[in-house]
Rosetta silent file (secondary structure, phi, psi, omega in degrees, C-alpha in Angstrom):
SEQUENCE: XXXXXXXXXXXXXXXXXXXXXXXXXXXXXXXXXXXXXXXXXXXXXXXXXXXXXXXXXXXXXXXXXXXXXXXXXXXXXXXXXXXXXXXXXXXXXXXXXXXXXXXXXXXXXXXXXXXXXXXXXXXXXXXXXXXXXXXXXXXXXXXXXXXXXXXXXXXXXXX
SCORE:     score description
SCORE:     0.000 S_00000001
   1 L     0.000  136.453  165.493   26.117  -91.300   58.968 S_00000001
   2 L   -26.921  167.906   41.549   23.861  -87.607   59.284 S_00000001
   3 L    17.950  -53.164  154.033   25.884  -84.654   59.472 S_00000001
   4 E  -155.304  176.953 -169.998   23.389  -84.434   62.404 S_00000001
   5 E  -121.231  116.542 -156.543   20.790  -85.832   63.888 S_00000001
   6 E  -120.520  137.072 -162.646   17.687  -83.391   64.826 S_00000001
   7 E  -119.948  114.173 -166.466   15.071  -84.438   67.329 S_00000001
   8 E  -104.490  118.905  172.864   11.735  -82.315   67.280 S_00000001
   9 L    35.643   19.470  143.210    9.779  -83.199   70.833 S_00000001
  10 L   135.651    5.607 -170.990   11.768  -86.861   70.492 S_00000001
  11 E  -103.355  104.879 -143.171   11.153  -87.454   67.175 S_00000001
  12 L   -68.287  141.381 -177.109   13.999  -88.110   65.059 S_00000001
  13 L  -153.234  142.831 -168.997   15.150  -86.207   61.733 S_00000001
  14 E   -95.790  148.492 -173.397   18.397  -86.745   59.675 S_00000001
  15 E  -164.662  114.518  172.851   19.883  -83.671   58.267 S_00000001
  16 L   -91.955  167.432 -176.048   22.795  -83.161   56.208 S_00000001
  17 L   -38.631  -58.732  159.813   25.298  -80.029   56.593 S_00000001
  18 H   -38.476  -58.006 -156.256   24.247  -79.007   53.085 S_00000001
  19 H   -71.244  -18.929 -165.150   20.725  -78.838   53.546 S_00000001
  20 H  -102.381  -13.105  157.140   20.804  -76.508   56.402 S_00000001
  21 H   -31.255  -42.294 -179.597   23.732  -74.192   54.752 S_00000001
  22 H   -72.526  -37.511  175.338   21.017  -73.223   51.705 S_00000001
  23 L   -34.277  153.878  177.259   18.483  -71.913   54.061 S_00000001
  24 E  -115.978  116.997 -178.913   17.750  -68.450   54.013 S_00000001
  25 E   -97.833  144.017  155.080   17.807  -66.772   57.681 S_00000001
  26 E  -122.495  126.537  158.830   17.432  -63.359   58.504 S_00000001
  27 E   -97.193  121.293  177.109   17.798  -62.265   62.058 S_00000001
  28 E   -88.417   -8.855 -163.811   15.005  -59.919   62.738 S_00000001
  29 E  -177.674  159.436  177.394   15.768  -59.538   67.044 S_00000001
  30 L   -22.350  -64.246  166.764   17.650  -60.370   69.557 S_00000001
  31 L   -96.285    0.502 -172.006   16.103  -63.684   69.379 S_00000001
  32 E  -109.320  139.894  178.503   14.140  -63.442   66.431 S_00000001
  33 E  -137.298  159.635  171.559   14.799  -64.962   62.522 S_00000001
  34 E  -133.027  134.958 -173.150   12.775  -65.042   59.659 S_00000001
  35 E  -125.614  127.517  157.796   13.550  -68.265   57.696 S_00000001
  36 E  -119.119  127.386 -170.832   12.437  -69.231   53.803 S_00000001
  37 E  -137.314  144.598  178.562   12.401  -72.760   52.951 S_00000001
  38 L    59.577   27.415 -172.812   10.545  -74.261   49.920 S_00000001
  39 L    43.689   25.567  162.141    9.020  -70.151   49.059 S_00000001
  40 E  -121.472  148.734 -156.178    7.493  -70.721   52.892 S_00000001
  41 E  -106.077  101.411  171.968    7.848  -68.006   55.340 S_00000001
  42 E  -104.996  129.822  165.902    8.702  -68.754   58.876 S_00000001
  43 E   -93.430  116.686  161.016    9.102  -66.705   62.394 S_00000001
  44 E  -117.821  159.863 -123.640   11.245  -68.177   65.063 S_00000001
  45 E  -130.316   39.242 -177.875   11.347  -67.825   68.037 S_00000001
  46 E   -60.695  124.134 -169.481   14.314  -68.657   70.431 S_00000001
  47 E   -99.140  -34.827 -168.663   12.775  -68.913   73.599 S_00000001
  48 E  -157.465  144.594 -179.046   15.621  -71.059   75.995 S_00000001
  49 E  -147.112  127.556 -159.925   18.824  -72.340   74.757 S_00000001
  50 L  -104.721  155.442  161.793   21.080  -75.033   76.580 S_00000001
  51 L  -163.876   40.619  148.623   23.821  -75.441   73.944 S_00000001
  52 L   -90.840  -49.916 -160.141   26.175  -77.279   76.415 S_00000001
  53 L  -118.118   27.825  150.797   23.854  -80.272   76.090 S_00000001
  54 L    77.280   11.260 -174.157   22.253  -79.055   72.532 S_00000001
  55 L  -115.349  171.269 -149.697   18.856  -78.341   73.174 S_00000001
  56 E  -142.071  151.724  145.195   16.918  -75.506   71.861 S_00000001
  57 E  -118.757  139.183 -162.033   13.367  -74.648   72.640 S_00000001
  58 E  -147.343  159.675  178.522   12.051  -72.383   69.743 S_00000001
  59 E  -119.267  148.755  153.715    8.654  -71.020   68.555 S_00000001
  60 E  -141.901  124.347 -118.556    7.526  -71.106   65.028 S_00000001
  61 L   -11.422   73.548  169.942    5.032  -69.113   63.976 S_00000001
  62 L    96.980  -20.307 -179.267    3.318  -69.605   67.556 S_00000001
  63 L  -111.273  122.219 -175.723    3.963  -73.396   67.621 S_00000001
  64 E   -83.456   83.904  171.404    6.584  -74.523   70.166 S_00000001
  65 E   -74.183  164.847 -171.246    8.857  -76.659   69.960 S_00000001
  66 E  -134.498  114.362  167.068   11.640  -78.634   72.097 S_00000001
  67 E   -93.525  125.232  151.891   14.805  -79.452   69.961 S_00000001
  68 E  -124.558  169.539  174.284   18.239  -81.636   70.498 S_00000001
  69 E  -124.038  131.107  176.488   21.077  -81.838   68.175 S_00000001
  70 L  -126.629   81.266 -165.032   23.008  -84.584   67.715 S_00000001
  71 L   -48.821 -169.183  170.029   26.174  -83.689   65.387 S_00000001
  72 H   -67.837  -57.543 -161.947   28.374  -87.140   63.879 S_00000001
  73 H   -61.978  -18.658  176.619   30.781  -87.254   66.887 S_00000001
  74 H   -84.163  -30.881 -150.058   27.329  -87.348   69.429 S_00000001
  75 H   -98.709  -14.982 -130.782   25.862  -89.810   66.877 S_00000001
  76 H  -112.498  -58.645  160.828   29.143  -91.390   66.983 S_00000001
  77 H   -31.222  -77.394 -144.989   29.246  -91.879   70.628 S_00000001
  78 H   -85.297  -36.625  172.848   26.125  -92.860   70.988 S_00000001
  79 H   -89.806  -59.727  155.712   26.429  -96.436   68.525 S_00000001
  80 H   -24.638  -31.964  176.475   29.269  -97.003   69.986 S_00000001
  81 L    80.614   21.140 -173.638   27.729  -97.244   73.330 S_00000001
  82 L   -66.154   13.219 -175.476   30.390  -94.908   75.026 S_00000001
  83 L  -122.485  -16.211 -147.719   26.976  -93.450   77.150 S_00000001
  84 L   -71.993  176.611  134.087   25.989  -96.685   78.671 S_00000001
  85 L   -94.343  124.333  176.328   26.834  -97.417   82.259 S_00000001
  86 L    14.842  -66.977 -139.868   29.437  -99.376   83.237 S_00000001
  87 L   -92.722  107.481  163.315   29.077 -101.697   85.361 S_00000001
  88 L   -50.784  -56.619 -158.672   29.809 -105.501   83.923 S_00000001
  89 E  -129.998  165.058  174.632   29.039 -107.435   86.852 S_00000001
  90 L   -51.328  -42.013 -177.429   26.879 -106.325   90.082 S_00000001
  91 L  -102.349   -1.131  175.689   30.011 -105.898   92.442 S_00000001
  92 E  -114.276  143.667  162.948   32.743 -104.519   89.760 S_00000001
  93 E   -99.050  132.335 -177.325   33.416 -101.618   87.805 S_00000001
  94 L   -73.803 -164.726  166.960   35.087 -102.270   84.229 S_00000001
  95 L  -126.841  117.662  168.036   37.297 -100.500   82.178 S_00000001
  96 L  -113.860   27.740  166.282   34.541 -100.461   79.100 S_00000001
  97 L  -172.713  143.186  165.519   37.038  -99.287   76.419 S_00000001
  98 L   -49.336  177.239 -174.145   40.879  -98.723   77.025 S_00000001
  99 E   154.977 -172.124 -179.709   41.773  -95.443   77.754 S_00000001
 100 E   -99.460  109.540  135.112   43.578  -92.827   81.056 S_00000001
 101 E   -38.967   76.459 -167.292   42.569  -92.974   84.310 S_00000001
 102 E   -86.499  -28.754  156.994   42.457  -89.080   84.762 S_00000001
 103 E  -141.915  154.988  167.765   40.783  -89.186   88.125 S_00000001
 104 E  -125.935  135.810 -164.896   39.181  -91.620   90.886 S_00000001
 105 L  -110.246  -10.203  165.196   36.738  -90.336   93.469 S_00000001
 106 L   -89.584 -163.519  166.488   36.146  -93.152   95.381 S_00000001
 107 L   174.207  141.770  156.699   38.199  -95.088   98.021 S_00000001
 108 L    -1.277  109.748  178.673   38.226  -98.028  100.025 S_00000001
 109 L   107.787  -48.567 -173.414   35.624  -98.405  102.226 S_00000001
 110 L   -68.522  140.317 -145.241   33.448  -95.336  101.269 S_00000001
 111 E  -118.278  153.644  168.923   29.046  -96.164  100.921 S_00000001
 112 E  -137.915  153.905  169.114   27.836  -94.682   97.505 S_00000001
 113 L  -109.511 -179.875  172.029   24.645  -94.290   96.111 S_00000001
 114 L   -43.157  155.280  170.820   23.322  -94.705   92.329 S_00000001
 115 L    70.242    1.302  175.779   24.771  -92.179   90.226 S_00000001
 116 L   -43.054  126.430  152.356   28.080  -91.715   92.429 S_00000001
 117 E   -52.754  105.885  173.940   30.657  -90.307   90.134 S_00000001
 118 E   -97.902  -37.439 -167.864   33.702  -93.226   90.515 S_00000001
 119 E  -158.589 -174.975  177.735   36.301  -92.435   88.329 S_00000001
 120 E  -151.128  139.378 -132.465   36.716  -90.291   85.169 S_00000001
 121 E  -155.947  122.361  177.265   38.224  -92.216   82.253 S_00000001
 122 E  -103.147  114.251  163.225   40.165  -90.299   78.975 S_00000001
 123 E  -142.530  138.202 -154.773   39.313  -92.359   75.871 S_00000001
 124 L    20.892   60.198  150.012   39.413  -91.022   72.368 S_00000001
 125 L    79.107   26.643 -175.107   40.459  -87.596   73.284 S_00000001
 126 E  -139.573   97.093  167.284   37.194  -87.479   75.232 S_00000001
 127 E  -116.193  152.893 -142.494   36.531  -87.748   79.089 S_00000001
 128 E  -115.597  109.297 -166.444   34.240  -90.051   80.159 S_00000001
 129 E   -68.698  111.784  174.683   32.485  -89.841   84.030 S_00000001
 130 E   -87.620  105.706 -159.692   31.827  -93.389   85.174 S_00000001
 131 E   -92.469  149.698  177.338   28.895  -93.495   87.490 S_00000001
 132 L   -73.462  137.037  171.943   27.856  -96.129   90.396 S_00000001
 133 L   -96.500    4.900 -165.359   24.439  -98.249   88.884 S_00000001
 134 L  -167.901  156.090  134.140   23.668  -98.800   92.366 S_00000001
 135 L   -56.161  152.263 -156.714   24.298  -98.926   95.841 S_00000001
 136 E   176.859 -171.955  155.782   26.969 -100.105   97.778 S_00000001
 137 E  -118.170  138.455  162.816   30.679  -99.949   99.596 S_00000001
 138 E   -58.630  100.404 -165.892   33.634  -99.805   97.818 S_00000001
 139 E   -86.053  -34.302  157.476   35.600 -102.898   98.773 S_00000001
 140 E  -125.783  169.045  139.252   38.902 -101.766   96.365 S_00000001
 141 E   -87.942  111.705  174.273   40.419  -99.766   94.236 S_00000001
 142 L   -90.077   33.453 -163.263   42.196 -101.790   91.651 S_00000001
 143 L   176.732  167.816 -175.306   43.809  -98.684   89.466 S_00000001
 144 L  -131.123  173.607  179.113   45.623  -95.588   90.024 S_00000001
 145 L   -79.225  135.631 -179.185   45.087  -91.602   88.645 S_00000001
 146 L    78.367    7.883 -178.527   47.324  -91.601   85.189 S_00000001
 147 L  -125.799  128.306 -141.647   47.023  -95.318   84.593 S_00000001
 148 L   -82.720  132.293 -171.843   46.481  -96.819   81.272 S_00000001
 149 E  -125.684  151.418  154.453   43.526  -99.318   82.014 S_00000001
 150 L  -130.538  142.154 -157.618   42.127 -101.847   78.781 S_00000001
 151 L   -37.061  150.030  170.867   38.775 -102.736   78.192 S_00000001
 152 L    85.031  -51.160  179.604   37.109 -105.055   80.390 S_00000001
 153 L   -37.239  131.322  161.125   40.077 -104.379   83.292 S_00000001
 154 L   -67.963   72.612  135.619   38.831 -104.446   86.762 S_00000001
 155 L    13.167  -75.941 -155.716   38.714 -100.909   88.295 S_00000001
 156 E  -145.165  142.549  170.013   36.706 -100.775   91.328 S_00000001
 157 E  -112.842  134.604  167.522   34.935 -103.756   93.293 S_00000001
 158 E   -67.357  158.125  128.728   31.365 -103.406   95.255 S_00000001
 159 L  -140.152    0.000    0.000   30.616 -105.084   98.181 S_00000001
């Protein structure tokens, strides 16, 4: 696996740790660096920087770009399938890896739409928001707040 994974306007680029440690950077501005790579001279440009969710938009020399970063533990995540949504069968919510119930946000009864936040679910030291794929009513709660669920366990039921 990358050391990261770097995606220029969606296009994917592998990059080990090493390679970007040798670069030579200057910071020239607030926002500004001057980078030599290969005896070529570049000015960038940060223009907007999310770096909760890893993206970067940056200009270099005049040509813009839109950057994400995806370190090993994102890359890690991400084969695993820990990003997916949920939901095994059309009326149930899973468990889709053991793990902590750290909170549930639904209840009995209660009409949700797509993207409803249902429960929030601590697996490998990581927690993980489990979202509604659809609409619906809640018909149970099968689980409690603090309680050790294992993959696959039945959670939450649609109707």
């Amino acid at each position: 696996m990358n050391d990261y994974l770097i995606k220029v306007n969606e296009e994917g680029f592998p990059v080990k740790r090493n390679e970007i440690e040798v670069l030579d950077i200057i910071k020239t501005g607030n926002s500004n660096y001057h980078v030599l790579k290969y005896n070529k001279a570049y000015n960038i440009e940060l223009l907007e920087a999310d770096f909760l969710n890893k993206k970067l938009s940056i200009s270099v020399n005049g040509n813009i770009y839109e950057i994400e970063i995806e370190d090993e533990y994102d890359q890690q995540v991400k084969e695993m399938g820990l990003l997916t949504v949920t939901s095994q069968k059309v009326n149930s919510i899973e468990a889709p890896m053991p793990g902590l119930i750290i909170d549930i946000m639904v209840e009995a009864g209660q009409e949700i739409t797509e993207g409803t936040p249902l429960l929030i679910l601590s697996a490998m030291k990581m927690e993980n928001i489990i979202l509604a794929e659809g609409d619906g009513i809640v018909k149970s709660v099968n689980a409690e707040k603090n309680e050790a669920v294992e993959k696959g366990q039945l959670i939450i039921e649609m109707e």
